[in-house]
mmCIF file with all atom_site columns, C-alpha atoms in Angstrom:
data_model
loop_
_atom_site.group_PDB
_atom_site.id
_atom_site.type_symbol
_atom_site.label_atom_id
_atom_site.label_alt_id
_atom_site.label_comp_id
_atom_site.label_asym_id
_atom_site.label_entity_id
_atom_site.label_seq_id
_atom_site.pdbx_PDB_ins_code
_atom_site.Cartn_x
_atom_site.Cartn_y
_atom_site.Cartn_z
_atom_site.occupancy
_atom_site.B_iso_or_equiv
_atom_site.pdbx_formal_charge
_atom_site.auth_seq_id
_atom_site.auth_comp_id
_atom_site.auth_asym_id
_atom_site.auth_atom_id
_atom_site.pdbx_PDB_model_num
ATOM 1   C CA . LEU A 1 1   ? -21.579 2.439   30.796  1.00 0.00 ? 1   LEU A CA 1
ATOM 2   C CA . ILE A 1 2   ? -23.455 4.224   28.006  1.00 0.00 ? 2   ILE A CA 1
ATOM 3   C CA . ALA A 1 3   ? -20.757 6.897   27.882  1.00 0.00 ? 3   ALA A CA 1
ATOM 4   C CA . ILE A 1 4   ? -18.054 4.226   27.444  1.00 0.00 ? 4   ILE A CA 1
ATOM 5   C CA . VAL A 1 5   ? -20.010 2.576   24.622  1.00 0.00 ? 5   VAL A CA 1
ATOM 6   C CA . ILE A 1 6   ? -20.427 5.939   22.868  1.00 0.00 ? 6   ILE A CA 1
ATOM 7   C CA . ILE A 1 7   ? -16.701 6.732   23.187  1.00 0.00 ? 7   ILE A CA 1
ATOM 8   C CA . VAL A 1 8   ? -15.766 3.295   21.795  1.00 0.00 ? 8   VAL A CA 1
ATOM 9   C CA . LEU A 1 9   ? -18.162 3.726   18.850  1.00 0.00 ? 9   LEU A CA 1
ATOM 10  C CA . ILE A 1 10  ? -16.779 7.189   18.043  1.00 0.00 ? 10  ILE A CA 1
ATOM 11  C CA . PHE A 1 11  ? -13.240 5.822   18.256  1.00 0.00 ? 11  PHE A CA 1
ATOM 12  C CA . LEU A 1 12  ? -13.996 2.897   15.949  1.00 0.00 ? 12  LEU A CA 1
ATOM 13  C CA . SER A 1 13  ? -15.842 5.025   13.390  1.00 0.00 ? 13  SER A CA 1
ATOM 14  C CA . GLY A 1 14  ? -12.985 7.528   13.309  1.00 0.00 ? 14  GLY A CA 1
ATOM 15  C CA . CYS A 1 15  ? -10.428 4.778   12.777  1.00 0.00 ? 15  CYS A CA 1
ATOM 16  C CA . ALA A 1 16  ? -12.447 3.159   10.003  1.00 0.00 ? 16  ALA A CA 1
ATOM 17  C CA . GLY A 1 17  ? -12.947 6.463   8.207   1.00 0.00 ? 17  GLY A CA 1
ATOM 18  C CA . ASN A 1 18  ? -9.259  7.306   8.387   1.00 0.00 ? 18  ASN A CA 1
ATOM 19  C CA . LYS A 1 19  ? -8.273  3.842   7.191   1.00 0.00 ? 19  LYS A CA 1
ATOM 20  C CA . MET A 1 20  ? -10.377 4.119   4.070   1.00 0.00 ? 20  MET A CA 1
ATOM 21  C CA . ALA A 1 21  ? -9.035  7.567   3.186   1.00 0.00 ? 21  ALA A CA 1
ATOM 22  C CA . SER A 1 22  ? -5.428  6.660   3.962   1.00 0.00 ? 22  SER A CA 1
ATOM 23  C CA . TRP A 1 23  ? -5.389  3.317   2.171   1.00 0.00 ? 23  TRP A CA 1
ATOM 24  C CA . ASP A 1 24  ? -6.658  5.033   -0.996  1.00 0.00 ? 24  ASP A CA 1
ATOM 25  C CA . LYS A 1 25  ? -3.322  6.887   -1.199  1.00 0.00 ? 25  LYS A CA 1
ATOM 26  C CA . VAL A 1 26  ? -1.411  3.603   -1.560  1.00 0.00 ? 26  VAL A CA 1
ATOM 27  C CA . GLN A 1 27  ? -1.344  2.267   -5.117  1.00 0.00 ? 27  GLN A CA 1
ATOM 28  C CA . LEU A 1 28  ? -0.208  -1.325  -5.611  1.00 0.00 ? 28  LEU A CA 1
ATOM 29  C CA . ALA A 1 29  ? 2.200   -2.354  -8.337  1.00 0.00 ? 29  ALA A CA 1
ATOM 30  C CA . SER A 1 30  ? 1.114   -5.014  -10.828 1.00 0.00 ? 30  SER A CA 1
ATOM 31  C CA . GLU A 1 31  ? 1.243   -8.689  -9.867  1.00 0.00 ? 31  GLU A CA 1
ATOM 32  C CA . ALA A 1 32  ? 4.076   -9.165  -12.395 1.00 0.00 ? 32  ALA A CA 1
ATOM 33  C CA . GLU A 1 33  ? 6.119   -6.378  -10.739 1.00 0.00 ? 33  GLU A CA 1
ATOM 34  C CA . ASP A 1 34  ? 5.408   -7.851  -7.307  1.00 0.00 ? 34  ASP A CA 1
ATOM 35  C CA . SER A 1 35  ? 6.502   -11.333 -8.434  1.00 0.00 ? 35  SER A CA 1
ATOM 36  C CA . GLU A 1 36  ? 9.669   -9.959  -10.043 1.00 0.00 ? 36  GLU A CA 1
ATOM 37  C CA . ALA A 1 37  ? 10.572  -8.004  -6.884  1.00 0.00 ? 37  ALA A CA 1
ATOM 38  C CA . LYS A 1 38  ? 10.195  -11.186 -4.831  1.00 0.00 ? 38  LYS A CA 1
ATOM 39  C CA . THR A 1 39  ? 12.990  -12.873 -6.819  1.00 0.00 ? 39  THR A CA 1
ATOM 40  C CA . PHE A 1 40  ? 15.399  -10.514 -4.985  1.00 0.00 ? 40  PHE A CA 1
ATOM 41  C CA . THR A 1 41  ? 17.477  -10.046 -8.133  1.00 0.00 ? 41  THR A CA 1
ATOM 42  C CA . THR A 1 42  ? 20.007  -7.214  -8.054  1.00 0.00 ? 42  THR A CA 1
ATOM 43  C CA . SER A 1 43  ? 22.185  -5.567  -10.673 1.00 0.00 ? 43  SER A CA 1
ATOM 44  C CA . ASP A 1 44  ? 25.966  -5.550  -10.345 1.00 0.00 ? 44  ASP A CA 1
ATOM 45  C CA . SER A 1 45  ? 26.096  -1.754  -10.101 1.00 0.00 ? 45  SER A CA 1
ATOM 46  C CA . LYS A 1 46  ? 23.049  -0.936  -7.900  1.00 0.00 ? 46  LYS A CA 1
ATOM 47  C CA . SER A 1 47  ? 21.673  -1.843  -4.477  1.00 0.00 ? 47  SER A CA 1
ATOM 48  C CA . ASN A 1 48  ? 18.102  -2.783  -3.557  1.00 0.00 ? 48  ASN A CA 1
ATOM 49  C CA . ILE A 1 49  ? 16.408  -1.550  -0.404  1.00 0.00 ? 49  ILE A CA 1
ATOM 50  C CA . TYR A 1 50  ? 13.156  -3.263  0.551   1.00 0.00 ? 50  TYR A CA 1
ATOM 51  C CA . ILE A 1 51  ? 11.075  -1.353  3.108   1.00 0.00 ? 51  ILE A CA 1
ATOM 52  C CA . TYR A 1 52  ? 8.155   -3.282  4.575   1.00 0.00 ? 52  TYR A CA 1
ATOM 53  C CA . ARG A 1 53  ? 5.455   -2.751  7.131   1.00 0.00 ? 53  ARG A CA 1
ATOM 54  C CA . GLU A 1 54  ? 3.782   -5.582  8.977   1.00 0.00 ? 54  GLU A CA 1
ATOM 55  C CA . ARG A 1 55  ? 0.302   -5.494  10.444  1.00 0.00 ? 55  ARG A CA 1
ATOM 56  C CA . THR A 1 56  ? 0.870   -4.076  13.908  1.00 0.00 ? 56  THR A CA 1
ATOM 57  C CA . ALA A 1 57  ? -0.707  -1.588  16.272  1.00 0.00 ? 57  ALA A CA 1
ATOM 58  C CA . GLY A 1 58  ? -1.869  1.600   14.602  1.00 0.00 ? 58  GLY A CA 1
ATOM 59  C CA . ALA A 1 59  ? -2.676  -0.295  11.386  1.00 0.00 ? 59  ALA A CA 1
ATOM 60  C CA . GLU A 1 60  ? -5.176  2.354   10.327  1.00 0.00 ? 60  GLU A CA 1
ATOM 61  C CA . ILE A 1 61  ? -2.508  5.060   10.353  1.00 0.00 ? 61  ILE A CA 1
ATOM 62  C CA . THR A 1 62  ? -0.703  5.743   7.102   1.00 0.00 ? 62  THR A CA 1
ATOM 63  C CA . PHE A 1 63  ? 3.039   6.250   7.177   1.00 0.00 ? 63  PHE A CA 1
ATOM 64  C CA . GLN A 1 64  ? 4.876   8.431   4.703   1.00 0.00 ? 64  GLN A CA 1
ATOM 65  C CA . VAL A 1 65  ? 8.218   7.015   3.559   1.00 0.00 ? 65  VAL A CA 1
ATOM 66  C CA . THR A 1 66  ? 11.170  9.138   2.462   1.00 0.00 ? 66  THR A CA 1
ATOM 67  C CA . LEU A 1 67  ? 14.464  8.155   0.868   1.00 0.00 ? 67  LEU A CA 1
ATOM 68  C CA . ASP A 1 68  ? 17.273  10.673  1.309   1.00 0.00 ? 68  ASP A CA 1
ATOM 69  C CA . GLY A 1 69  ? 14.704  13.357  2.186   1.00 0.00 ? 69  GLY A CA 1
ATOM 70  C CA . LYS A 1 70  ? 12.456  12.734  -0.865  1.00 0.00 ? 70  LYS A CA 1
ATOM 71  C CA . SER A 1 71  ? 8.978   11.303  -0.417  1.00 0.00 ? 71  SER A CA 1
ATOM 72  C CA . ILE A 1 72  ? 8.492   7.960   -2.128  1.00 0.00 ? 72  ILE A CA 1
ATOM 73  C CA . GLY A 1 73  ? 4.882   7.560   -1.077  1.00 0.00 ? 73  GLY A CA 1
ATOM 74  C CA . TYR A 1 74  ? 2.551   6.318   1.636   1.00 0.00 ? 74  TYR A CA 1
ATOM 75  C CA . PHE A 1 75  ? 2.605   3.086   3.508   1.00 0.00 ? 75  PHE A CA 1
ATOM 76  C CA . VAL A 1 76  ? 0.026   0.784   5.099   1.00 0.00 ? 76  VAL A CA 1
ATOM 77  C CA . PRO A 1 77  ? 0.424   -2.662  6.707   1.00 0.00 ? 77  PRO A CA 1
ATOM 78  C CA . ASN A 1 78  ? 1.331   -5.741  4.660   1.00 0.00 ? 78  ASN A CA 1
ATOM 79  C CA . ARG A 1 79  ? 2.924   -3.636  1.939   1.00 0.00 ? 79  ARG A CA 1
ATOM 80  C CA . TYR A 1 80  ? 6.491   -2.978  0.831   1.00 0.00 ? 80  TYR A CA 1
ATOM 81  C CA . TYR A 1 81  ? 8.577   -0.712  -1.352  1.00 0.00 ? 81  TYR A CA 1
ATOM 82  C CA . LEU A 1 82  ? 11.501  -1.795  -3.513  1.00 0.00 ? 82  LEU A CA 1
ATOM 83  C CA . LEU A 1 83  ? 14.027  0.983   -4.059  1.00 0.00 ? 83  LEU A CA 1
ATOM 84  C CA . THR A 1 84  ? 16.927  0.474   -6.450  1.00 0.00 ? 84  THR A CA 1
ATOM 85  C CA . VAL A 1 85  ? 19.647  2.914   -5.430  1.00 0.00 ? 85  VAL A CA 1
ATOM 86  C CA . GLU A 1 86  ? 23.235  3.879   -6.123  1.00 0.00 ? 86  GLU A CA 1
ATOM 87  C CA . PRO A 1 87  ? 25.612  2.224   -3.647  1.00 0.00 ? 87  PRO A CA 1
ATOM 88  C CA . GLY A 1 88  ? 26.438  4.368   -0.628  1.00 0.00 ? 88  GLY A CA 1
ATOM 89  C CA . LYS A 1 89  ? 24.704  5.831   2.422   1.00 0.00 ? 89  LYS A CA 1
ATOM 90  C CA . HIS A 1 90  ? 20.938  6.320   2.288   1.00 0.00 ? 90  HIS A CA 1
ATOM 91  C CA . SER A 1 91  ? 18.482  7.594   4.888   1.00 0.00 ? 91  SER A CA 1
ATOM 92  C CA . ILE A 1 92  ? 15.004  6.106   5.180   1.00 0.00 ? 92  ILE A CA 1
ATOM 93  C CA . GLU A 1 93  ? 12.536  8.009   7.313   1.00 0.00 ? 93  GLU A CA 1
ATOM 94  C CA . ILE A 1 94  ? 9.103   6.851   8.431   1.00 0.00 ? 94  ILE A CA 1
ATOM 95  C CA . ILE A 1 95  ? 6.764   9.769   9.145   1.00 0.00 ? 95  ILE A CA 1
ATOM 96  C CA . THR A 1 96  ? 3.248   9.714   10.563  1.00 0.00 ? 96  THR A CA 1
ATOM 97  C CA . LYS A 1 97  ? 0.674   12.466  10.771  1.00 0.00 ? 97  LYS A CA 1
ATOM 98  C CA . LYS A 1 98  ? 0.350   14.193  14.090  1.00 0.00 ? 98  LYS A CA 1
ATOM 99  C CA . ASN A 1 99  ? -2.940  13.832  15.994  1.00 0.00 ? 99  ASN A CA 1
ATOM 100 C CA . VAL A 1 100 ? -4.616  11.245  13.767  1.00 0.00 ? 100 VAL A CA 1
ATOM 101 C CA . ASN A 1 101 ? -8.067  10.366  15.133  1.00 0.00 ? 101 ASN A CA 1
ATOM 102 C CA . PHE A 1 102 ? -7.500  9.452   18.769  1.00 0.00 ? 102 PHE A CA 1
ATOM 103 C CA . TYR A 1 103 ? -3.769  8.806   18.384  1.00 0.00 ? 103 TYR A CA 1
ATOM 104 C CA . TYR A 1 104 ? -0.941  11.208  18.989  1.00 0.00 ? 104 TYR A CA 1
ATOM 105 C CA . ASN A 1 105 ? 2.321   10.525  17.209  1.00 0.00 ? 105 ASN A CA 1
ATOM 106 C CA . GLU A 1 106 ? 5.266   10.798  19.590  1.00 0.00 ? 106 GLU A CA 1
ATOM 107 C CA . ASP A 1 107 ? 8.064   10.231  17.126  1.00 0.00 ? 107 ASP A CA 1
ATOM 108 C CA . ASP A 1 108 ? 9.089   9.579   13.556  1.00 0.00 ? 108 ASP A CA 1
ATOM 109 C CA . SER A 1 109 ? 11.943  7.215   12.826  1.00 0.00 ? 109 SER A CA 1
ATOM 110 C CA . MET A 1 110 ? 14.984  7.205   10.563  1.00 0.00 ? 110 MET A CA 1
ATOM 111 C CA . VAL A 1 111 ? 17.533  4.556   9.676   1.00 0.00 ? 111 VAL A CA 1
ATOM 112 C CA . ILE A 1 112 ? 20.725  5.054   7.654   1.00 0.00 ? 112 ILE A CA 1
ATOM 113 C CA . ILE A 1 113 ? 22.000  2.191   5.520   1.00 0.00 ? 113 ILE A CA 1
ATOM 114 C CA . ASP A 1 114 ? 25.373  2.030   3.791   1.00 0.00 ? 114 ASP A CA 1
ATOM 115 C CA . THR A 1 115 ? 24.720  -0.120  0.712   1.00 0.00 ? 115 THR A CA 1
ATOM 116 C CA . ASN A 1 116 ? 27.078  -2.082  -1.526  1.00 0.00 ? 116 ASN A CA 1
ATOM 117 C CA . PRO A 1 117 ? 26.534  -2.836  -5.222  1.00 0.00 ? 117 PRO A CA 1
ATOM 118 C CA . GLY A 1 118 ? 24.708  -6.066  -6.022  1.00 0.00 ? 118 GLY A CA 1
ATOM 119 C CA . GLU A 1 119 ? 23.219  -6.483  -2.541  1.00 0.00 ? 119 GLU A CA 1
ATOM 120 C CA . ASN A 1 120 ? 19.736  -6.405  -0.998  1.00 0.00 ? 120 ASN A CA 1
ATOM 121 C CA . TYR A 1 121 ? 18.874  -4.583  2.234   1.00 0.00 ? 121 TYR A CA 1
ATOM 122 C CA . PHE A 1 122 ? 15.692  -4.808  4.304   1.00 0.00 ? 122 PHE A CA 1
ATOM 123 C CA . VAL A 1 123 ? 14.062  -2.238  6.586   1.00 0.00 ? 123 VAL A CA 1
ATOM 124 C CA . ASN A 1 124 ? 11.107  -2.973  8.847   1.00 0.00 ? 124 ASN A CA 1
ATOM 125 C CA . ALA A 1 125 ? 8.777   -0.049  9.577   1.00 0.00 ? 125 ALA A CA 1
ATOM 126 C CA . ASN A 1 126 ? 7.007   -1.017  12.768  1.00 0.00 ? 126 ASN A CA 1
ATOM 127 C CA . ALA A 1 127 ? 4.417   0.708   14.961  1.00 0.00 ? 127 ALA A CA 1
ATOM 128 C CA . TRP A 1 128 ? 3.144   0.120   18.464  1.00 0.00 ? 128 TRP A CA 1
ATOM 129 C CA . LEU A 1 129 ? 0.915   1.782   21.013  1.00 0.00 ? 129 LEU A CA 1
ATOM 130 C CA . PRO A 1 130 ? 2.557   2.258   24.406  1.00 0.00 ? 130 PRO A CA 1
ATOM 131 C CA . MET A 1 131 ? 0.501   3.247   27.390  1.00 0.00 ? 131 MET A CA 1
ATOM 132 C CA . PRO A 1 132 ? -0.416  6.959   27.284  1.00 0.00 ? 132 PRO A CA 1
ATOM 133 C CA . LYS A 1 133 ? 1.942   9.180   29.248  1.00 0.00 ? 133 LYS A CA 1
ATOM 134 C CA . THR A 1 134 ? -0.550  11.985  29.694  1.00 0.00 ? 134 THR A CA 1
ATOM 135 C CA . GLY A 1 135 ? -4.280  12.262  29.331  1.00 0.00 ? 135 GLY A CA 1
ATOM 136 C CA . LEU A 1 136 ? -6.401  9.616   27.666  1.00 0.00 ? 136 LEU A CA 1
ATOM 137 C CA . LEU A 1 137 ? -4.975  9.734   24.139  1.00 0.00 ? 137 LEU A CA 1
ATOM 138 C CA . PRO A 1 138 ? -2.951  6.681   23.125  1.00 0.00 ? 138 PRO A CA 1
ATOM 139 C CA . SER A 1 139 ? 0.280   7.586   21.394  1.00 0.00 ? 139 SER A CA 1
ATOM 140 C CA . ILE A 1 140 ? 1.685   5.767   18.400  1.00 0.00 ? 140 ILE A CA 1
ATOM 141 C CA . ARG A 1 141 ? 5.390   5.129   18.098  1.00 0.00 ? 141 ARG A CA 1
ATOM 142 C CA . VAL A 1 142 ? 7.180   4.147   14.908  1.00 0.00 ? 142 VAL A CA 1
ATOM 143 C CA . LYS A 1 143 ? 10.525  2.476   14.419  1.00 0.00 ? 143 LYS A CA 1
ATOM 144 C CA . ALA A 1 144 ? 12.513  1.899   11.258  1.00 0.00 ? 144 ALA A CA 1
ATOM 145 C CA . ALA A 1 145 ? 15.174  -0.772  11.647  1.00 0.00 ? 145 ALA A CA 1
ATOM 146 C CA . GLN A 1 146 ? 17.391  -2.723  9.309   1.00 0.00 ? 146 GLN A CA 1
ATOM 147 C CA . VAL A 1 147 ? 16.778  -6.478  9.499   1.00 0.00 ? 147 VAL A CA 1
ATOM 148 C CA . LYS A 1 148 ? 18.786  -9.484  8.345   1.00 0.00 ? 148 LYS A CA 1
ATOM 149 C CA . ASN A 1 149 ? 18.172  -10.677 4.809   1.00 0.00 ? 149 ASN A CA 1
ATOM 150 C CA . PRO A 1 150 ? 16.492  -14.044 5.611   1.00 0.00 ? 150 PRO A CA 1
ATOM 151 C CA . VAL A 1 151 ? 13.995  -12.313 7.917   1.00 0.00 ? 151 VAL A CA 1
ATOM 152 C CA . GLY A 1 152 ? 13.334  -9.508  5.424   1.00 0.00 ? 152 GLY A CA 1
ATOM 153 C CA . MET A 1 153 ? 12.871  -11.903 2.500   1.00 0.00 ? 153 MET A CA 1
ATOM 154 C CA . LYS A 1 154 ? 10.324  -13.932 4.465   1.00 0.00 ? 154 LYS A CA 1
ATOM 155 C CA . LYS A 1 155 ? 8.339   -10.786 5.364   1.00 0.00 ? 155 LYS A CA 1
ATOM 156 C CA . ILE A 1 156 ? 8.438   -9.449  1.782   1.00 0.00 ? 156 ILE A CA 1
ATOM 157 C CA . LYS A 1 157 ? 7.006   -12.721 0.446   1.00 0.00 ? 157 LYS A CA 1
ATOM 158 C CA . LYS A 1 158 ? 3.929   -12.151 2.665   1.00 0.00 ? 158 LYS A CA 1
ATOM 159 C CA . SER A 1 159 ? 3.406   -8.545  1.487   1.00 0.00 ? 159 SER A CA 1
ATOM 160 C CA . LYS A 1 160 ? 2.356   -6.666  -1.653  1.00 0.00 ? 160 LYS A CA 1
ATOM 161 C CA . LEU A 1 161 ? 4.535   -4.247  -3.628  1.00 0.00 ? 161 LEU A CA 1
ATOM 162 C CA . VAL A 1 162 ? 3.577   -0.558  -3.617  1.00 0.00 ? 162 VAL A CA 1
ATOM 163 C CA . LYS A 1 163 ? 4.320   1.751   -6.549  1.00 0.00 ? 163 LYS A CA 1
ATOM 164 C CA . ASN A 1 164 ? 7.016   4.343   -5.853  1.00 0.00 ? 164 ASN A CA 1
ATOM 165 C CA . ILE A 1 165 ? 6.476   8.034   -6.514  1.00 0.00 ? 165 ILE A CA 1
ATOM 166 C CA . ILE A 1 166 ? 10.144  8.232   -7.511  1.00 0.00 ? 166 ILE A CA 1
ATOM 167 C CA . SER A 1 167 ? 12.087  5.630   -9.460  1.00 0.00 ? 167 SER A CA 1
#
């Protein structure tokens, strides 16, 4: 019993330490920028891609987000990115660190969206912890998936805008 308590305490302290370090990498946009993004206004010649992450399993693990192979920054739960892009095909990849604390990342995830001018698109970056396949280490899985606009808009309204590394 004492051994189990010690393992749980080590696990929780490792997760808390990682969360603090990881969340420091994510810089929020101003409240004015967040409010403006939540109007879902588009230009006639560009497309908007909103990428959001809900609070799910593996919340203490930071995701890296890429657009067309270029890093746009890091990602934690209840946050979103707004990317204004040229119309056409774009790849969004969600990447996690391998072997973070007691988790082992089994897969990264990519979604490709073909955008049209003047339209909004929404991508959910989700994580979950399936039962471990081998050993005692839980493994985190990530999934990027395009969602319908009403669902995406509702989720964005509950989240905070993150500053992009690229514009």
